[in-house]
Amino acid sequence: MFEMYLLCLFKQYCDARGLDINNMNNMYSNDFCDWIVQNKSLLSNYIDYLNVLGFGYPLDDVVEVGKGKYDSLSEYGVNVISTFAETVGKTNSRLFVDRGMLFILRQGGIEMPKEHIILTHNPYFESEVLSWYLIHNMGNKNISIGMFGKLDDADTIRKVELLEKLSKQMTEDYSFDYDTNSDSYFCSLNSKRYVKKNFLTR
């Protein structure tokens, strides 16, 4: 499972650098390692960005979807739903969205998330979040999807356009934000219901 997780990160790295994912030599490069460290640092800055926007979600009311050891918020105490959860010492699980209803598939069975905020950032595949607007439109849960990276990344425009596309399918009570800081960009799509303060701080 850890190898699959690294392959997902490698895909993101290749997308950002404009590299051929089939050239596996790049996976063992120092640049890939540097990119992972850089991405972790940008995630920390993204947390600050969410707080600046006013989306200060409480730790016990947010669940992070689809992340692992090198790009997860689990170290802040956030609950995780991910096929790579074992990389952060959690039980692997998977999130399913059916007409806006959420289900968590675990080894022991199926349950529904208790948290109100369903969060992810820089998903490995667009398909992971394409139906999330239905979660928002259902009205029972909030969604928070972030995209961030370097302005000169090869996939910057595509990632921002994906969030813009999702926002146009959402009903009212949402916020779509985009800002830059030096050579980095931060984009975030958030529902605006159930918003509380004091989320993640560094």
mmCIF file of C-alpha atoms in Angstrom:
data_model
loop_
_atom_site.group_PDB
_atom_site.id
_atom_site.type_symbol
_atom_site.label_atom_id
_atom_site.label_comp_id
_atom_site.label_asym_id
_atom_site.label_seq_id
_atom_site.Cartn_x
_atom_site.Cartn_y
_atom_site.Cartn_z
ATOM 1 C CA MET A 1 0.000 0.000 0.000
ATOM 2 C CA PHE A 2 2.859 2.394 0.728
ATOM 3 C CA GLU A 3 4.181 1.868 -2.806
ATOM 4 C CA MET A 4 0.759 2.808 -4.213
ATOM 5 C CA TYR A 5 0.782 5.919 -2.060
ATOM 6 C CA LEU A 6 4.209 6.947 -3.373
ATOM 7 C CA LEU A 7 2.986 6.382 -6.929
ATOM 8 C CA CYS A 8 0.099 8.803 -6.277
ATOM 9 C CA LEU A 9 2.543 11.414 -5.021
ATOM 10 C CA PHE A 10 4.783 10.720 -8.007
ATOM 11 C CA LYS A 11 1.839 11.314 -10.349
ATOM 12 C CA GLN A 12 1.256 14.703 -8.722
ATOM 13 C CA TYR A 13 4.946 15.511 -8.993
ATOM 14 C CA CYS A 14 4.985 14.652 -12.709
ATOM 15 C CA ASP A 15 1.798 16.679 -13.291
ATOM 16 C CA ALA A 16 3.356 19.695 -11.569
ATOM 17 C CA ARG A 17 6.724 19.382 -13.320
ATOM 18 C CA GLY A 18 5.301 18.450 -16.710
ATOM 19 C CA LEU A 19 7.211 15.153 -16.716
ATOM 20 C CA ASP A 20 6.451 11.772 -18.263
ATOM 21 C CA ILE A 21 5.026 9.590 -15.498
ATOM 22 C CA ASN A 22 6.296 6.512 -17.323
ATOM 23 C CA ASN A 23 9.898 7.561 -16.709
ATOM 24 C CA MET A 24 10.323 5.899 -13.343
ATOM 25 C CA ASN A 25 13.896 7.189 -13.004
ATOM 26 C CA ASN A 26 12.363 10.493 -11.899
ATOM 27 C CA MET A 27 10.841 8.728 -8.901
ATOM 28 C CA TYR A 28 14.298 8.213 -7.421
ATOM 29 C CA SER A 29 15.499 11.752 -8.066
ATOM 30 C CA ASN A 30 16.409 14.304 -5.425
ATOM 31 C CA ASP A 31 13.947 16.655 -7.080
ATOM 32 C CA PHE A 32 11.021 14.340 -6.237
ATOM 33 C CA CYS A 33 12.106 14.266 -2.592
ATOM 34 C CA ASP A 34 12.471 18.054 -2.601
ATOM 35 C CA TRP A 35 8.994 18.402 -4.101
ATOM 36 C CA ILE A 36 7.463 16.281 -1.300
ATOM 37 C CA VAL A 37 9.096 18.525 1.313
ATOM 38 C CA GLN A 38 7.979 21.643 -0.572
ATOM 39 C CA ASN A 39 4.434 20.333 -0.831
ATOM 40 C CA LYS A 40 4.323 19.652 2.921
ATOM 41 C CA SER A 41 5.417 23.223 3.574
ATOM 42 C CA LEU A 42 2.745 24.568 1.204
ATOM 43 C CA LEU A 43 0.130 22.498 3.049
ATOM 44 C CA SER A 44 1.104 24.257 6.244
ATOM 45 C CA ASN A 45 0.679 27.602 4.459
ATOM 46 C CA TYR A 46 -2.684 26.441 3.132
ATOM 47 C CA ILE A 47 -3.884 25.915 6.700
ATOM 48 C CA ASP A 48 -3.022 29.544 7.389
ATOM 49 C CA TYR A 49 -4.883 30.535 4.230
ATOM 50 C CA LEU A 50 -8.049 28.753 5.370
ATOM 51 C CA ASN A 51 -7.904 30.619 8.654
ATOM 52 C CA VAL A 52 -7.417 33.953 6.890
ATOM 53 C CA LEU A 53 -10.496 33.206 4.788
ATOM 54 C CA GLY A 54 -12.464 32.616 7.982
ATOM 55 C CA PHE A 55 -12.871 28.867 7.625
ATOM 56 C CA GLY A 56 -11.617 27.928 11.067
ATOM 57 C CA TYR A 57 -13.015 24.438 11.355
ATOM 58 C CA PRO A 58 -12.874 22.691 14.755
ATOM 59 C CA LEU A 59 -10.662 19.611 14.835
ATOM 60 C CA ASP A 60 -13.400 17.283 16.007
ATOM 61 C CA ASP A 61 -15.776 18.319 13.215
ATOM 62 C CA VAL A 62 -13.546 17.852 10.148
ATOM 63 C CA VAL A 63 -12.449 14.698 8.334
ATOM 64 C CA GLU A 64 -9.680 14.677 5.739
ATOM 65 C CA VAL A 65 -10.168 12.447 2.699
ATOM 66 C CA GLY A 66 -7.648 10.544 0.616
ATOM 67 C CA LYS A 67 -4.281 11.523 2.089
ATOM 68 C CA GLY A 68 -1.235 9.806 3.580
ATOM 69 C CA LYS A 69 1.947 10.275 5.579
ATOM 70 C CA TYR A 70 3.586 13.041 3.562
ATOM 71 C CA ASP A 71 0.539 15.174 2.731
ATOM 72 C CA SER A 72 -1.952 14.645 5.545
ATOM 73 C CA LEU A 73 -3.259 16.916 8.294
ATOM 74 C CA SER A 74 -3.474 13.947 10.655
ATOM 75 C CA GLU A 75 -0.563 15.273 12.722
ATOM 76 C CA TYR A 76 -2.873 18.098 13.794
ATOM 77 C CA GLY A 77 -5.391 15.608 15.137
ATOM 78 C CA VAL A 78 -7.737 15.537 12.155
ATOM 79 C CA ASN A 79 -9.590 12.286 11.474
ATOM 80 C CA VAL A 80 -8.673 10.576 8.185
ATOM 81 C CA ILE A 81 -10.636 8.608 5.599
ATOM 82 C CA SER A 82 -8.119 7.177 3.164
ATOM 83 C CA THR A 83 -6.940 3.991 1.499
ATOM 84 C CA PHE A 84 -3.512 5.148 2.711
ATOM 85 C CA ALA A 85 -4.549 5.808 6.338
ATOM 86 C CA GLU A 86 -2.222 3.053 7.562
ATOM 87 C CA THR A 87 0.719 5.309 6.629
ATOM 88 C CA VAL A 88 -0.367 7.654 9.448
ATOM 89 C CA GLY A 89 -1.204 4.877 11.910
ATOM 90 C CA LYS A 90 -4.930 4.736 11.126
ATOM 91 C CA THR A 91 -7.180 2.053 9.677
ATOM 92 C CA ASN A 92 -7.556 2.138 5.891
ATOM 93 C CA SER A 93 -10.978 3.239 4.692
ATOM 94 C CA ARG A 94 -12.694 4.634 1.637
ATOM 95 C CA LEU A 95 -15.289 7.377 1.136
ATOM 96 C CA PHE A 96 -18.251 6.765 -1.183
ATOM 97 C CA VAL A 97 -20.627 9.467 -2.394
ATOM 98 C CA ASP A 98 -24.079 8.353 -3.565
ATOM 99 C CA ARG A 99 -26.354 11.204 -4.674
ATOM 100 C CA GLY A 100 -24.829 13.449 -2.030
ATOM 101 C CA MET A 101 -24.994 10.872 0.756
ATOM 102 C CA LEU A 102 -21.685 9.830 2.332
ATOM 103 C CA PHE A 103 -20.583 6.364 3.359
ATOM 104 C CA ILE A 104 -17.290 5.174 4.831
ATOM 105 C CA LEU A 105 -16.240 1.652 3.894
ATOM 106 C CA ARG A 106 -14.007 0.072 6.517
ATOM 107 C CA GLN A 107 -12.912 -3.507 7.026
ATOM 108 C CA GLY A 108 -15.550 -3.880 9.730
ATOM 109 C CA GLY A 109 -18.429 -2.561 7.642
ATOM 110 C CA ILE A 110 -20.071 0.649 6.443
ATOM 111 C CA GLU A 111 -20.760 3.787 8.459
ATOM 112 C CA MET A 112 -21.548 7.444 7.907
ATOM 113 C CA PRO A 113 -19.102 10.209 8.861
ATOM 114 C CA LYS A 114 -20.103 12.085 12.000
ATOM 115 C CA GLU A 115 -18.103 15.185 11.054
ATOM 116 C CA HIS A 116 -19.820 18.099 9.296
ATOM 117 C CA ILE A 117 -16.805 19.199 7.235
ATOM 118 C CA ILE A 118 -15.476 16.890 4.510
ATOM 119 C CA LEU A 119 -12.060 18.193 3.496
ATOM 120 C CA THR A 120 -9.373 17.391 0.966
ATOM 121 C CA HIS A 121 -6.614 19.184 -0.899
ATOM 122 C CA ASN A 122 -4.698 18.531 -4.109
ATOM 123 C CA PRO A 123 -6.551 15.264 -4.818
ATOM 124 C CA TYR A 124 -4.482 12.725 -6.733
ATOM 125 C CA PHE A 125 -7.203 12.269 -9.358
ATOM 126 C CA GLU A 126 -9.960 14.677 -10.434
ATOM 127 C CA SER A 127 -12.503 11.866 -10.209
ATOM 128 C CA GLU A 128 -12.064 11.834 -6.433
ATOM 129 C CA VAL A 129 -13.930 15.138 -6.032
ATOM 130 C CA LEU A 130 -16.119 15.459 -9.134
ATOM 131 C CA SER A 131 -19.271 14.521 -7.191
ATOM 132 C CA TRP A 132 -18.511 16.561 -4.070
ATOM 133 C CA TYR A 133 -20.809 19.378 -5.168
ATOM 134 C CA LEU A 134 -23.647 16.933 -4.464
ATOM 135 C CA ILE A 135 -22.487 16.693 -0.840
ATOM 136 C CA HIS A 136 -22.789 20.453 -0.523
ATOM 137 C CA ASN A 137 -26.119 20.626 -2.331
ATOM 138 C CA MET A 138 -27.584 17.933 -0.066
ATOM 139 C CA GLY A 139 -27.097 20.393 2.798
ATOM 140 C CA ASN A 140 -26.101 17.998 5.581
ATOM 141 C CA LYS A 141 -22.321 18.380 5.265
ATOM 142 C CA ASN A 142 -19.857 21.081 4.309
ATOM 143 C CA ILE A 143 -17.117 20.509 1.765
ATOM 144 C CA SER A 144 -13.667 22.077 1.695
ATOM 145 C CA ILE A 145 -11.443 21.424 -1.329
ATOM 146 C CA GLY A 146 -8.072 23.096 -1.688
ATOM 147 C CA MET A 147 -5.594 23.407 -4.531
ATOM 148 C CA PHE A 148 -2.146 24.881 -4.058
ATOM 149 C CA GLY A 149 1.336 24.800 -5.531
ATOM 150 C CA LYS A 150 3.832 26.929 -7.402
ATOM 151 C CA LEU A 151 2.584 29.433 -9.965
ATOM 152 C CA ASP A 152 4.826 27.958 -12.641
ATOM 153 C CA ASP A 153 3.579 24.391 -12.103
ATOM 154 C CA ALA A 154 2.412 22.758 -15.322
ATOM 155 C CA ASP A 155 -0.978 21.866 -13.798
ATOM 156 C CA THR A 156 -1.838 25.139 -12.037
ATOM 157 C CA ILE A 157 -4.528 26.271 -14.467
ATOM 158 C CA ARG A 158 -6.123 22.817 -14.667
ATOM 159 C CA LYS A 159 -6.390 22.502 -10.881
ATOM 160 C CA VAL A 160 -7.942 25.938 -10.418
ATOM 161 C CA GLU A 161 -10.359 25.371 -13.292
ATOM 162 C CA LEU A 162 -11.520 22.124 -11.668
ATOM 163 C CA LEU A 163 -12.555 23.969 -8.496
ATOM 164 C CA GLU A 164 -14.221 26.679 -10.564
ATOM 165 C CA LYS A 165 -16.193 24.003 -12.443
ATOM 166 C CA LEU A 166 -17.328 22.411 -9.175
ATOM 167 C CA SER A 167 -18.341 25.783 -7.724
ATOM 168 C CA LYS A 168 -20.669 26.445 -10.657
ATOM 169 C CA GLN A 169 -22.581 23.260 -9.816
ATOM 170 C CA MET A 170 -23.080 24.221 -6.160
ATOM 171 C CA THR A 171 -26.091 25.976 -4.706
ATOM 172 C CA GLU A 172 -25.704 29.136 -2.643
ATOM 173 C CA ASP A 173 -23.695 29.414 0.601
ATOM 174 C CA TYR A 174 -20.243 28.678 -0.722
ATOM 175 C CA SER A 175 -16.987 30.570 -1.189
ATOM 176 C CA PHE A 176 -14.502 30.223 -4.070
ATOM 177 C CA ASP A 177 -11.200 31.947 -3.362
ATOM 178 C CA TYR A 178 -7.880 32.282 -5.173
ATOM 179 C CA ASP A 179 -4.789 34.164 -4.015
ATOM 180 C CA THR A 180 -1.056 34.203 -4.618
ATOM 181 C CA ASN A 181 1.862 34.688 -2.248
ATOM 182 C CA SER A 182 5.274 35.232 -3.793
ATOM 183 C CA ASP A 183 5.716 32.299 -6.225
ATOM 184 C CA SER A 184 2.894 30.183 -4.780
ATOM 185 C CA TYR A 185 -0.869 30.049 -5.305
ATOM 186 C CA PHE A 186 -3.714 28.955 -3.044
ATOM 187 C CA CYS A 187 -7.238 28.176 -4.205
ATOM 188 C CA SER A 188 -10.070 26.981 -1.985
ATOM 189 C CA LEU A 189 -13.711 25.995 -2.417
ATOM 190 C CA ASN A 190 -15.700 25.930 0.827
ATOM 191 C CA SER A 191 -19.294 25.537 1.890
ATOM 192 C CA LYS A 192 -20.335 28.350 4.215
ATOM 193 C CA ARG A 193 -22.753 26.495 6.496
ATOM 194 C CA TYR A 194 -21.859 25.407 10.034
ATOM 195 C CA VAL A 195 -18.716 27.554 9.938
ATOM 196 C CA LYS A 196 -17.011 27.739 13.341
ATOM 197 C CA LYS A 197 -13.645 29.091 14.435
ATOM 198 C CA ASN A 198 -10.323 27.746 15.733
ATOM 199 C CA PHE A 199 -9.410 25.050 13.245
ATOM 200 C CA LEU A 200 -5.812 24.106 12.618
ATOM 201 C CA THR A 201 -2.983 26.313 13.831
ATOM 202 C CA ARG A 202 0.762 25.980 13.541
#
